[in-house]
Short mmCIF file of C-alpha atoms in Angstrom, two decimals:
data_model
loop_
_atom_site.label_atom_id
_atom_site.label_comp_id
_atom_site.label_asym_id
_atom_site.label_seq_id
_atom_site.Cartn_x
_atom_site.Cartn_y
_atom_site.Cartn_z
CA MET A 671 -33.32 0.66 -87.57
CA LYS A 672 -33.99 2.66 -84.39
CA THR A 673 -31.53 5.43 -83.61
CA ALA A 674 -30.36 5.56 -80.00
CA VAL A 675 -31.19 8.81 -78.32
CA PRO A 676 -28.55 9.87 -75.79
CA GLN A 677 -29.94 10.28 -72.32
CA ARG A 678 -29.91 13.73 -70.87
CA LEU A 679 -27.12 14.24 -68.33
CA THR A 680 -28.41 15.03 -64.87
CA PHE A 681 -26.68 15.96 -61.61
CA SER A 682 -27.69 14.69 -58.21
CA ASN A 683 -28.54 17.29 -55.61
CA GLY A 684 -25.51 18.25 -53.42
CA PHE A 685 -22.67 20.72 -52.92
CA THR A 686 -20.71 22.12 -55.82
CA LEU A 687 -16.94 22.31 -55.55
CA THR A 688 -17.21 26.02 -54.80
CA GLU A 689 -19.68 25.43 -52.00
CA MET A 690 -17.50 22.68 -50.54
CA ALA A 691 -14.51 25.02 -50.60
CA VAL A 692 -16.46 27.68 -48.72
CA VAL A 693 -17.55 25.14 -46.09
CA LEU A 694 -13.97 23.93 -45.60
CA VAL A 695 -12.73 27.49 -45.16
CA ILE A 696 -15.40 28.17 -42.53
CA VAL A 697 -14.57 24.94 -40.66
CA ALA A 698 -10.86 25.78 -40.75
CA LEU A 699 -11.54 29.23 -39.31
CA LEU A 700 -13.67 27.76 -36.53
CA ILE A 701 -11.00 25.22 -35.62
CA ALA A 702 -8.30 27.89 -35.64
CA GLY A 703 -10.38 29.96 -33.24
CA LEU A 704 -10.73 27.04 -30.84
CA VAL A 705 -7.09 26.00 -30.82
CA ILE A 706 -5.09 27.60 -27.98
CA PRO A 707 -1.69 28.89 -29.14
CA PHE A 708 1.21 26.67 -28.09
CA SER A 709 2.77 29.37 -25.89
CA ALA A 710 -0.54 29.85 -24.08
CA GLN A 711 -0.79 26.09 -23.51
CA GLN A 712 2.69 26.13 -21.99
CA ASP A 713 1.72 28.95 -19.64
CA ILE A 714 -1.41 27.10 -18.53
CA ARG A 715 0.55 23.91 -17.83
CA ALA A 716 3.27 25.84 -15.98
CA ARG A 717 0.70 27.57 -13.81
CA GLN A 718 -1.10 24.32 -13.01
CA GLU A 719 2.18 22.62 -12.11
CA THR A 720 3.16 25.54 -9.88
CA GLU A 721 -0.21 25.38 -8.11
CA ARG A 722 0.43 21.69 -7.43
CA MET A 723 3.92 22.46 -6.14
CA LEU A 724 2.61 25.10 -3.74
CA SER A 725 -0.02 22.70 -2.39
CA ASP A 726 2.70 20.09 -1.79
CA ILE A 727 4.79 22.72 -0.01
CA ARG A 728 1.88 23.58 2.27
CA GLU A 729 1.68 19.91 3.21
CA ALA A 730 5.44 19.89 3.87
CA LEU A 731 5.04 22.87 6.19
CA LEU A 732 2.27 21.09 8.08
CA GLY A 733 4.46 18.00 8.36
CA TYR A 734 7.35 20.10 9.66
CA ALA A 735 5.09 21.73 12.24
CA ALA A 736 3.74 18.36 13.36
CA ALA A 737 7.28 17.08 13.88
CA ASN A 738 8.77 20.22 15.44
CA GLY A 739 5.90 22.02 17.12
CA ARG A 740 6.51 25.17 15.06
CA LEU A 741 6.76 26.47 11.52
CA PRO A 742 10.16 27.29 9.99
CA CYS A 743 11.30 30.86 9.48
CA PRO A 744 11.68 32.05 5.87
CA ALA A 745 15.07 31.79 4.21
CA THR A 746 16.89 35.01 3.32
CA ALA A 747 18.99 35.94 0.30
CA ALA A 748 22.19 34.85 2.05
CA SER A 749 20.97 31.79 4.00
CA ASN A 750 21.44 29.22 1.19
CA GLY A 751 17.89 27.93 1.44
CA LEU A 752 17.95 27.42 5.22
CA GLU A 753 15.58 29.15 7.61
CA ASP A 754 16.99 32.32 9.14
CA PRO A 755 17.80 32.00 11.96
CA VAL A 756 18.39 28.27 12.04
CA GLY A 757 16.34 26.88 14.90
CA GLY A 758 13.58 29.46 14.50
CA GLY A 759 12.48 32.09 16.96
CA VAL A 760 12.27 35.71 15.80
CA CYS A 761 12.61 35.45 12.02
CA THR A 762 15.08 37.66 10.19
CA SER A 763 12.56 38.30 7.39
CA ALA A 764 9.14 37.04 8.42
CA HIS A 765 7.24 38.73 5.58
CA GLY A 766 9.76 39.14 2.76
CA GLY A 767 11.69 35.89 2.63
CA PHE A 768 11.97 32.72 0.58
CA LEU A 769 10.83 29.16 1.16
CA PRO A 770 13.44 27.44 3.41
CA SER A 771 13.86 24.51 1.03
CA GLY A 772 16.99 23.25 2.77
CA THR A 773 15.20 23.13 6.11
CA LEU A 774 12.19 21.38 4.58
CA GLY A 775 14.18 19.11 2.25
CA ILE A 776 12.37 20.30 -0.87
CA ALA A 777 13.64 20.14 -4.47
CA PRO A 778 14.28 21.30 -7.16
CA ILE A 779 16.55 24.11 -6.04
CA ASN A 780 18.69 26.70 -7.81
CA SER A 781 22.35 27.55 -7.27
CA ASN A 782 21.43 29.68 -4.24
CA GLY A 783 19.64 26.79 -2.55
CA PHE A 784 16.13 28.16 -3.14
CA ALA A 785 13.23 25.96 -4.24
CA VAL A 786 12.04 27.11 -7.67
CA ASP A 787 8.73 27.11 -9.51
CA THR A 788 8.16 25.95 -13.09
CA TRP A 789 9.59 29.26 -14.35
CA ASN A 790 12.80 28.55 -12.36
CA GLN A 791 12.14 31.47 -10.01
CA PRO A 792 12.50 31.21 -6.20
CA ILE A 793 9.32 30.36 -4.31
CA ARG A 794 8.40 32.95 -1.68
CA TYR A 795 7.23 32.29 1.86
CA ALA A 796 5.96 34.48 4.70
CA VAL A 797 4.91 33.55 8.23
CA SER A 798 3.04 35.40 10.95
CA ASN A 799 5.24 36.91 13.66
CA SER A 800 2.33 37.65 15.99
CA ASN A 801 2.25 36.52 19.62
CA ALA A 802 5.95 37.28 19.98
CA SER A 803 6.83 34.96 17.06
CA ALA A 804 5.08 32.02 18.72
CA PHE A 805 4.45 30.29 15.38
CA THR A 806 8.17 29.95 14.64
CA THR A 807 9.45 29.42 18.20
CA ALA A 808 9.95 25.96 19.67
CA ASN A 809 6.92 25.22 21.90
CA GLY A 810 5.77 28.80 21.28
CA MET A 811 2.26 27.83 20.20
CA ARG A 812 1.84 25.40 23.09
CA ALA A 813 2.97 28.06 25.56
CA ALA A 814 0.68 30.72 24.10
CA THR A 815 -2.33 28.32 23.86
CA ILE A 816 -4.79 28.13 20.97
CA THR A 817 -7.26 30.56 22.55
CA VAL A 818 -4.65 33.32 22.61
CA LEU A 819 -2.87 32.69 19.30
CA ALA A 820 -3.79 35.32 16.71
CA PRO A 821 -2.08 34.84 13.32
CA ASP A 822 -2.38 38.04 11.35
CA LEU A 823 -1.26 37.67 7.72
CA GLN A 824 -3.74 39.39 5.40
CA VAL A 825 -4.68 38.08 1.95
CA CYS A 826 -6.34 40.79 -0.14
CA PRO A 827 -8.32 40.44 -3.40
CA GLY A 828 -6.76 43.59 -4.90
CA GLN A 829 -7.95 44.93 -8.27
CA VAL A 830 -8.57 48.38 -6.80
CA ALA A 831 -6.43 51.51 -6.96
CA SER A 832 -5.26 51.11 -3.35
CA PRO A 833 -5.53 47.44 -2.32
CA VAL A 834 -3.80 47.78 1.08
CA SER A 835 -4.15 50.36 3.85
CA ASN A 836 -0.95 51.37 5.63
CA ALA A 837 1.13 49.52 3.04
CA GLY A 838 4.64 48.83 4.26
CA ALA A 839 3.69 49.28 7.92
CA ALA A 840 3.29 46.67 10.65
CA ASN A 841 -0.49 47.23 10.72
CA ALA A 842 -1.08 46.88 6.96
CA THR A 843 -4.61 45.66 6.20
CA CYS A 844 -6.73 44.96 3.15
CA ASN A 845 -8.92 47.71 1.76
CA GLY A 846 -12.38 46.17 1.57
CA THR A 847 -13.27 42.54 2.18
CA ALA A 848 -10.23 40.33 2.74
CA LEU A 849 -9.80 36.75 1.57
CA SER A 850 -8.17 36.07 4.94
CA THR A 851 -7.11 38.15 7.93
CA THR A 852 -5.80 35.24 10.00
CA ALA A 853 -3.43 33.36 7.70
CA VAL A 854 -0.51 31.71 9.50
CA ALA A 855 1.67 31.50 6.39
CA VAL A 856 1.57 32.58 2.74
CA ILE A 857 3.36 30.62 0.00
CA TYR A 858 3.55 32.10 -3.47
CA SER A 859 5.17 32.11 -6.89
CA LEU A 860 5.89 35.33 -8.76
CA GLY A 861 4.68 33.69 -11.97
CA ARG A 862 6.01 34.01 -15.48
CA ASN A 863 7.42 37.50 -14.93
CA GLY A 864 9.06 36.55 -11.63
CA GLY A 865 12.55 37.35 -12.87
CA THR A 866 11.83 41.06 -12.82
CA GLY A 867 8.56 41.27 -10.91
CA GLY A 868 5.48 43.01 -12.24
CA ALA A 869 5.04 46.76 -12.07
CA GLY A 870 1.24 46.60 -11.71
CA THR A 871 -0.42 47.90 -8.53
CA ASP A 872 -1.17 44.43 -7.16
CA GLU A 873 2.02 42.63 -8.18
CA SER A 874 4.25 45.40 -6.89
CA HIS A 875 2.82 44.92 -3.39
CA ASN A 876 3.84 41.27 -3.10
CA PRO A 877 7.59 41.18 -2.30
CA ASN A 878 9.41 40.76 -5.63
CA PRO A 879 12.37 42.33 -7.49
CA ASN A 880 10.16 45.29 -8.44
CA SER A 881 8.22 45.75 -5.18
CA GLY A 882 6.90 49.22 -4.61
CA VAL A 883 6.67 48.99 -0.80
CA ALA A 884 8.52 47.38 2.08
CA ALA A 885 7.41 43.83 2.89
CA ASP A 886 4.43 43.82 5.25
CA ARG A 887 1.85 41.33 6.48
CA ALA A 888 -0.54 41.88 3.52
CA PHE A 889 -0.44 39.94 0.25
CA ILE A 890 -2.50 40.18 -2.95
CA SER A 891 -4.15 37.17 -4.58
CA HIS A 892 -6.55 37.00 -7.51
CA LEU A 893 -6.95 35.47 -10.96
CA GLU A 894 -4.39 36.29 -13.63
CA THR A 895 -4.89 39.62 -15.41
CA PRO A 896 -3.10 41.11 -18.47
CA SER A 897 -1.05 44.29 -18.56
CA SER A 898 -4.07 46.07 -20.04
CA ALA A 899 -6.12 45.51 -16.85
CA PRO A 900 -6.86 48.62 -14.74
CA GLN A 901 -4.30 47.62 -12.09
CA GLY A 902 -1.85 46.11 -14.57
CA GLU A 903 -0.53 42.61 -15.08
CA PHE A 904 -0.87 40.04 -12.29
CA ASP A 905 0.30 36.45 -12.62
CA ASP A 906 1.39 35.60 -9.06
CA VAL A 907 0.19 32.23 -7.74
CA VAL A 908 -0.68 32.62 -4.06
CA ILE A 909 -1.94 30.17 -1.42
CA TRP A 910 -2.03 30.41 2.35
CA LEU A 911 -2.24 28.27 5.49
CA SER A 912 -5.37 28.42 7.65
CA PRO A 913 -4.79 28.38 11.42
CA ASN A 914 -7.54 25.81 11.86
CA ILE A 915 -5.78 23.32 9.59
CA LEU A 916 -2.49 23.94 11.40
CA TYR A 917 -4.02 23.49 14.86
CA SER A 918 -5.78 20.31 13.75
CA ARG A 919 -2.50 18.79 12.56
CA LEU A 920 -0.67 19.84 15.72
CA ILE A 921 -3.35 18.39 17.98
CA ALA A 922 -3.27 15.11 16.04
CA ALA A 923 0.53 15.03 16.41
CA GLY A 924 0.39 15.73 20.14
CA GLN A 925 2.04 19.16 19.79
CA LEU A 926 -1.09 20.95 21.05
CA PRO A 927 -2.75 21.83 23.33
#
């Protein structure tokens, strides 16, 4: 009788449980590093939505100009979302006002009648008062003629110790190369910290609850930076209106020349 000899146990080549555990830990760490925190995702979505809102507002301003031959004046703190003065002309606060949502028919609005961004803060609006306020006066642009019109709002890139020369004065200009020196209007959101306004060098120049200077014709616009940046936190969302786009719309609408 032949005795059965047990076969030798063998293991196929592959990972041991310990090795598999190490791999899973590494994969988990990699995934965790790629996942954006929920709060950061919310901020990104809010910023993108606000950018879309500002673009829509710029179109509304162009539509208003095409229909009325002028841009509206900014609203003021006491004007309930209407331009001030109603009917345009010399604006009460050309550089430090709010979007005239009531005049433009824009929503959503807050209890004071101001259009708000995705952080529920009032959207800001400034308009050039050059050429004797021609841009906000009925038939003012037609009377002045395109060749003479000289919008003068400045959009500065900031991120330097002194981003604006003559800050707070009528002749404020960008230090260094400007993003624009001929903007007709500037529309902007104060961002996530809009309730109090940032204290950084750049944010404090744009009119906000914590502004360091009187409103002038210069505005700061650049990518978002944290509070640890050399010039401090900046999360304003800023766009502006080119005179060439405005003139094109007005010519097409028969408001110019």
